[in-house]
Short mmCIF file of C-alpha atoms in Angstrom, two decimals:
data_model
loop_
_atom_site.label_atom_id
_atom_site.label_comp_id
_atom_site.label_asym_id
_atom_site.label_seq_id
_atom_site.Cartn_x
_atom_site.Cartn_y
_atom_site.Cartn_z
CA UNK A 1 22.31 -26.51 -38.35
CA UNK A 2 23.49 -24.10 -41.06
CA UNK A 3 26.85 -22.41 -40.58
CA UNK A 4 25.15 -18.99 -40.71
CA UNK A 5 22.73 -20.07 -38.00
CA UNK A 6 25.56 -21.37 -35.82
CA UNK A 7 27.45 -18.13 -36.37
CA UNK A 8 24.39 -16.15 -35.26
CA UNK A 9 23.99 -18.38 -32.20
CA UNK A 10 27.58 -17.74 -31.17
CA UNK A 11 27.43 -14.01 -31.84
CA UNK A 12 24.20 -13.37 -29.97
CA UNK A 13 25.21 -15.61 -27.10
CA UNK A 14 28.31 -13.41 -26.79
CA UNK A 15 26.09 -10.32 -26.83
CA UNK A 16 23.98 -11.76 -24.01
CA UNK A 17 27.10 -12.58 -22.00
CA UNK A 18 28.21 -8.97 -22.33
CA UNK A 19 24.81 -7.79 -21.11
CA UNK A 20 24.79 -10.18 -18.16
CA UNK A 21 28.30 -9.15 -17.13
CA UNK A 22 27.42 -5.45 -17.04
CA UNK A 23 24.03 -5.90 -15.40
CA UNK A 24 25.57 -8.12 -12.72
CA UNK A 25 28.18 -5.43 -12.01
CA UNK A 26 25.34 -2.95 -11.51
CA UNK A 27 23.58 -4.96 -8.81
CA UNK A 28 24.03 -3.38 -5.38
CA UNK A 29 21.89 -5.67 -3.25
CA UNK A 30 23.61 -6.99 -0.13
CA UNK A 31 23.38 -10.50 -1.61
CA UNK A 32 24.36 -9.57 -5.16
CA UNK A 33 27.47 -11.75 -4.91
CA UNK A 34 25.14 -14.76 -4.70
CA UNK A 35 23.27 -13.88 -7.89
CA UNK A 36 24.35 -15.17 -11.30
CA UNK A 37 22.94 -14.25 -14.70
CA UNK A 38 23.43 -16.71 -17.55
CA UNK A 39 21.99 -18.25 -20.68
CA UNK A 40 19.47 -21.06 -20.24
CA UNK A 41 21.80 -24.05 -20.22
CA UNK A 42 21.22 -27.77 -19.58
CA UNK A 43 21.72 -27.30 -15.86
CA UNK A 44 18.99 -24.66 -15.80
CA UNK A 45 16.63 -26.88 -17.77
CA UNK A 46 17.31 -29.79 -15.42
CA UNK A 47 16.36 -27.65 -12.42
CA UNK A 48 13.35 -26.23 -14.23
CA UNK A 49 12.15 -29.80 -14.72
CA UNK A 50 11.71 -29.95 -10.93
CA UNK A 51 9.48 -26.87 -10.93
CA UNK A 52 6.56 -29.06 -11.97
CA UNK A 53 6.71 -30.72 -8.55
CA UNK A 54 6.46 -27.49 -6.56
CA UNK A 55 3.04 -26.96 -5.00
CA UNK A 56 1.45 -23.74 -6.12
CA UNK A 57 3.12 -23.61 -9.50
CA UNK A 58 0.49 -22.09 -11.77
CA UNK A 59 2.28 -22.14 -15.10
CA UNK A 60 1.53 -24.91 -17.59
CA UNK A 61 4.90 -24.90 -19.31
CA UNK A 62 7.68 -27.45 -19.61
CA UNK A 63 10.84 -25.41 -20.14
CA UNK A 64 12.87 -28.40 -21.24
CA UNK A 65 10.37 -29.42 -23.92
CA UNK A 66 8.34 -26.35 -24.83
CA UNK A 67 11.06 -23.84 -25.66
CA UNK A 68 13.33 -26.07 -27.78
CA UNK A 69 11.82 -24.99 -31.07
CA UNK A 70 11.72 -21.33 -30.02
CA UNK A 71 15.40 -21.36 -29.12
CA UNK A 72 16.33 -23.11 -32.37
CA UNK A 73 14.20 -20.76 -34.45
CA UNK A 74 15.48 -17.50 -32.92
CA UNK A 75 19.28 -17.33 -32.58
CA UNK A 76 18.98 -13.60 -31.82
CA UNK A 77 16.66 -14.30 -28.88
CA UNK A 78 16.87 -12.84 -25.42
CA UNK A 79 17.14 -15.55 -22.80
CA UNK A 80 18.07 -15.36 -19.16
CA UNK A 81 18.45 -17.75 -16.26
CA UNK A 82 18.87 -16.09 -12.87
CA UNK A 83 20.53 -18.16 -10.17
CA UNK A 84 20.81 -17.63 -6.44
CA UNK A 85 23.85 -19.64 -5.47
CA UNK A 86 23.04 -23.06 -6.98
CA UNK A 87 19.30 -22.55 -7.09
CA UNK A 88 17.53 -21.54 -10.28
CA UNK A 89 15.27 -18.61 -9.47
CA UNK A 90 13.84 -17.61 -12.85
CA UNK A 91 13.86 -18.14 -16.61
CA UNK A 92 12.96 -15.68 -19.32
CA UNK A 93 12.61 -15.70 -23.10
CA UNK A 94 12.08 -12.98 -25.66
CA UNK A 95 13.26 -11.90 -29.08
CA UNK A 96 13.84 -9.01 -31.44
CA UNK A 97 11.16 -8.16 -33.98
CA UNK A 98 11.66 -9.09 -37.60
CA UNK A 99 13.22 -5.72 -38.46
CA UNK A 100 15.18 -5.47 -35.21
CA UNK A 101 13.58 -2.23 -34.10
CA UNK A 102 12.12 -3.69 -30.92
CA UNK A 103 12.71 -6.49 -28.46
CA UNK A 104 9.85 -8.37 -26.81
CA UNK A 105 9.84 -10.20 -23.51
CA UNK A 106 7.46 -13.10 -24.07
CA UNK A 107 7.68 -15.18 -20.93
CA UNK A 108 9.34 -14.93 -17.58
CA UNK A 109 8.72 -17.37 -14.77
CA UNK A 110 10.19 -17.44 -11.32
CA UNK A 111 10.27 -20.42 -9.02
CA UNK A 112 7.02 -20.89 -7.14
CA UNK A 113 6.89 -21.19 -3.37
CA UNK A 114 10.00 -20.05 -1.56
CA UNK A 115 12.21 -17.71 -3.56
CA UNK A 116 15.27 -15.76 -2.46
CA UNK A 117 14.68 -13.09 -5.05
CA UNK A 118 10.87 -12.87 -5.59
CA UNK A 119 10.04 -9.59 -7.38
CA UNK A 120 13.72 -8.82 -7.94
CA UNK A 121 13.98 -11.41 -10.76
CA UNK A 122 11.50 -9.38 -12.80
CA UNK A 123 13.48 -6.19 -12.18
CA UNK A 124 16.80 -7.80 -13.12
CA UNK A 125 15.18 -9.35 -16.18
CA UNK A 126 13.76 -5.99 -17.22
CA UNK A 127 17.13 -4.22 -16.91
CA UNK A 128 18.80 -7.04 -18.84
CA UNK A 129 16.18 -6.76 -21.58
CA UNK A 130 16.71 -3.00 -21.83
CA UNK A 131 20.47 -3.52 -22.05
CA UNK A 132 20.14 -6.26 -24.69
CA UNK A 133 17.78 -4.17 -26.78
CA UNK A 134 20.23 -1.24 -26.61
CA UNK A 135 23.10 -3.47 -27.66
CA UNK A 136 21.09 -4.68 -30.66
CA UNK A 137 20.26 -1.11 -31.64
CA UNK A 138 16.54 -1.53 -30.98
CA UNK A 139 14.40 1.50 -30.22
CA UNK A 140 11.67 -0.04 -28.14
CA UNK A 141 10.93 -2.87 -25.74
CA UNK A 142 7.64 -4.67 -25.22
CA UNK A 143 6.60 -6.61 -22.17
CA UNK A 144 4.05 -9.03 -23.62
CA UNK A 145 0.89 -10.00 -21.74
CA UNK A 146 1.43 -8.50 -18.29
CA UNK A 147 -0.21 -11.13 -16.15
CA UNK A 148 -2.49 -8.96 -14.01
CA UNK A 149 -3.44 -5.41 -13.06
CA UNK A 150 -0.68 -4.98 -10.48
CA UNK A 151 1.99 -5.99 -13.00
CA UNK A 152 0.45 -3.76 -15.65
CA UNK A 153 0.34 -0.88 -13.13
CA UNK A 154 3.98 -1.48 -12.21
CA UNK A 155 5.09 -1.06 -15.82
CA UNK A 156 2.78 1.92 -16.45
CA UNK A 157 4.18 3.62 -13.33
CA UNK A 158 7.65 3.13 -14.82
CA UNK A 159 6.77 4.98 -18.02
CA UNK A 160 5.46 2.16 -20.17
CA UNK A 161 2.31 2.55 -22.23
CA UNK A 162 -0.24 -0.22 -22.01
CA UNK A 163 -1.66 -1.44 -25.33
CA UNK A 164 -4.74 -3.62 -24.93
CA UNK A 165 -5.38 -6.73 -26.95
CA UNK A 166 -7.76 -6.78 -29.88
CA UNK A 167 -9.13 -9.97 -28.41
CA UNK A 168 -7.79 -12.60 -30.79
CA UNK A 169 -5.38 -15.18 -29.46
CA UNK A 170 -2.23 -13.89 -31.16
CA UNK A 171 -3.02 -10.20 -30.81
CA UNK A 172 -1.82 -10.00 -27.21
CA UNK A 173 -1.78 -7.01 -24.93
CA UNK A 174 1.55 -5.55 -23.96
CA UNK A 175 3.38 -2.69 -22.26
CA UNK A 176 5.70 -0.70 -24.49
CA UNK A 177 8.52 1.76 -23.85
CA UNK A 178 10.82 3.69 -26.14
CA UNK A 179 14.49 3.38 -25.30
CA UNK B 1 17.13 -0.85 -42.88
CA UNK B 2 18.22 1.82 -40.40
CA UNK B 3 21.94 1.87 -39.61
CA UNK B 4 22.24 0.76 -36.00
CA UNK B 5 25.86 1.86 -35.59
CA UNK B 6 29.03 -0.09 -35.01
CA UNK B 7 29.26 -2.71 -32.29
CA UNK B 8 31.44 -0.41 -30.16
CA UNK B 9 28.87 2.37 -30.43
CA UNK B 10 26.10 -0.01 -29.44
CA UNK B 11 28.18 -1.31 -26.54
CA UNK B 12 28.52 2.26 -25.25
CA UNK B 13 24.79 2.73 -25.72
CA UNK B 14 24.14 -0.44 -23.74
CA UNK B 15 26.31 0.76 -20.86
CA UNK B 16 24.54 4.13 -20.88
CA UNK B 17 21.15 2.42 -20.85
CA UNK B 18 22.14 0.34 -17.82
CA UNK B 19 23.37 3.45 -16.02
CA UNK B 20 20.21 5.35 -16.91
CA UNK B 21 17.86 2.55 -15.82
CA UNK B 22 19.69 0.96 -12.88
CA UNK B 23 17.32 2.71 -10.48
CA UNK B 24 14.59 0.26 -11.47
CA UNK B 25 16.45 -2.42 -9.48
CA UNK B 26 15.18 -0.69 -6.34
CA UNK B 27 11.55 -0.66 -7.53
CA UNK B 28 8.86 -2.74 -5.91
CA UNK B 29 7.59 -5.48 -8.17
CA UNK B 30 4.62 -7.47 -6.83
CA UNK B 31 6.21 -10.29 -4.85
CA UNK B 32 3.31 -12.74 -5.26
CA UNK B 33 3.70 -12.79 -9.06
CA UNK B 34 5.48 -15.85 -10.41
CA UNK B 35 4.92 -15.33 -14.10
CA UNK B 36 4.46 -12.66 -16.70
CA UNK B 37 3.96 -13.16 -20.40
CA UNK B 38 2.46 -16.25 -21.93
CA UNK B 39 3.64 -19.79 -22.64
CA UNK B 40 1.51 -19.64 -25.80
CA UNK B 41 3.83 -16.99 -27.24
CA UNK B 42 6.72 -19.42 -26.90
CA UNK B 43 4.78 -22.35 -28.31
CA UNK B 44 3.46 -20.30 -31.25
CA UNK B 45 3.91 -22.25 -34.45
CA UNK B 46 5.41 -21.06 -37.72
CA UNK B 47 1.97 -20.64 -39.29
CA UNK B 48 1.22 -17.83 -36.86
CA UNK B 49 4.08 -15.81 -38.28
CA UNK B 50 3.58 -14.26 -41.71
CA UNK B 51 5.82 -16.18 -44.09
CA UNK B 52 6.19 -13.17 -46.43
CA UNK B 53 7.13 -10.50 -43.90
CA UNK B 54 8.17 -12.54 -40.86
CA UNK B 55 5.88 -10.34 -38.81
CA UNK B 56 4.13 -11.43 -35.67
CA UNK B 57 0.44 -10.76 -35.21
CA UNK B 58 0.99 -7.79 -32.90
CA UNK B 59 3.32 -6.20 -35.44
CA UNK B 60 0.66 -6.61 -38.13
CA UNK B 61 -1.83 -5.12 -35.66
CA UNK B 62 0.44 -2.07 -35.35
CA UNK B 63 0.67 -1.68 -39.13
CA UNK B 64 -3.07 -1.90 -39.60
CA UNK B 65 -3.61 0.79 -36.92
CA UNK B 66 -1.25 3.18 -38.71
CA UNK B 67 -2.86 2.68 -42.16
#
């Protein structure tokens, strides 16, 4: 790995740590002391490996294998693992645009079946994304491919604008909000 | 490229954005949803990103709408 790439990895990992620290301090749930926000480390990937065995998991994605290239390619990425005590509850990935003016959330998955946090992981992820985008000086965030109408309606009710897809595979729909 | 301000300025902006948006933590997100976004966006290969501009397809879509 080039020295410049390693430097970017370190710098943006530090930025994410700053975001996670401040978002965690903001949580006021009664069980907030049991929630941890962190980068996607080996421990998270090891637990995510077990997600494939959970009945009802609908996502065809191997976190350990399928995001390696993405994480190597984008040192400025947004990534987030949310833990409840020692249990991995969700993983998320996103990245700034080429010119840094916006940050996109590309995938977030929470553990299927029993979850201590359920919808809250998406809320915490959203706040963390907003904070990260602000720290990077971005002007806009995009939630890519909201999975269904109720998710789309949630974001629209929170002031996002829905932009439909043109139909081609890599012209996805998304919800967008100015910061 | 637009000046995004010093790191300290951006740190203050980040803290303000958290304060301004912390109310969303009390929102109701659909509890039956286990995923949003797409694995395909993560798996997207280099040839789906424009090698000249580094743009993604949705960014190119935005530019073509404006022109």
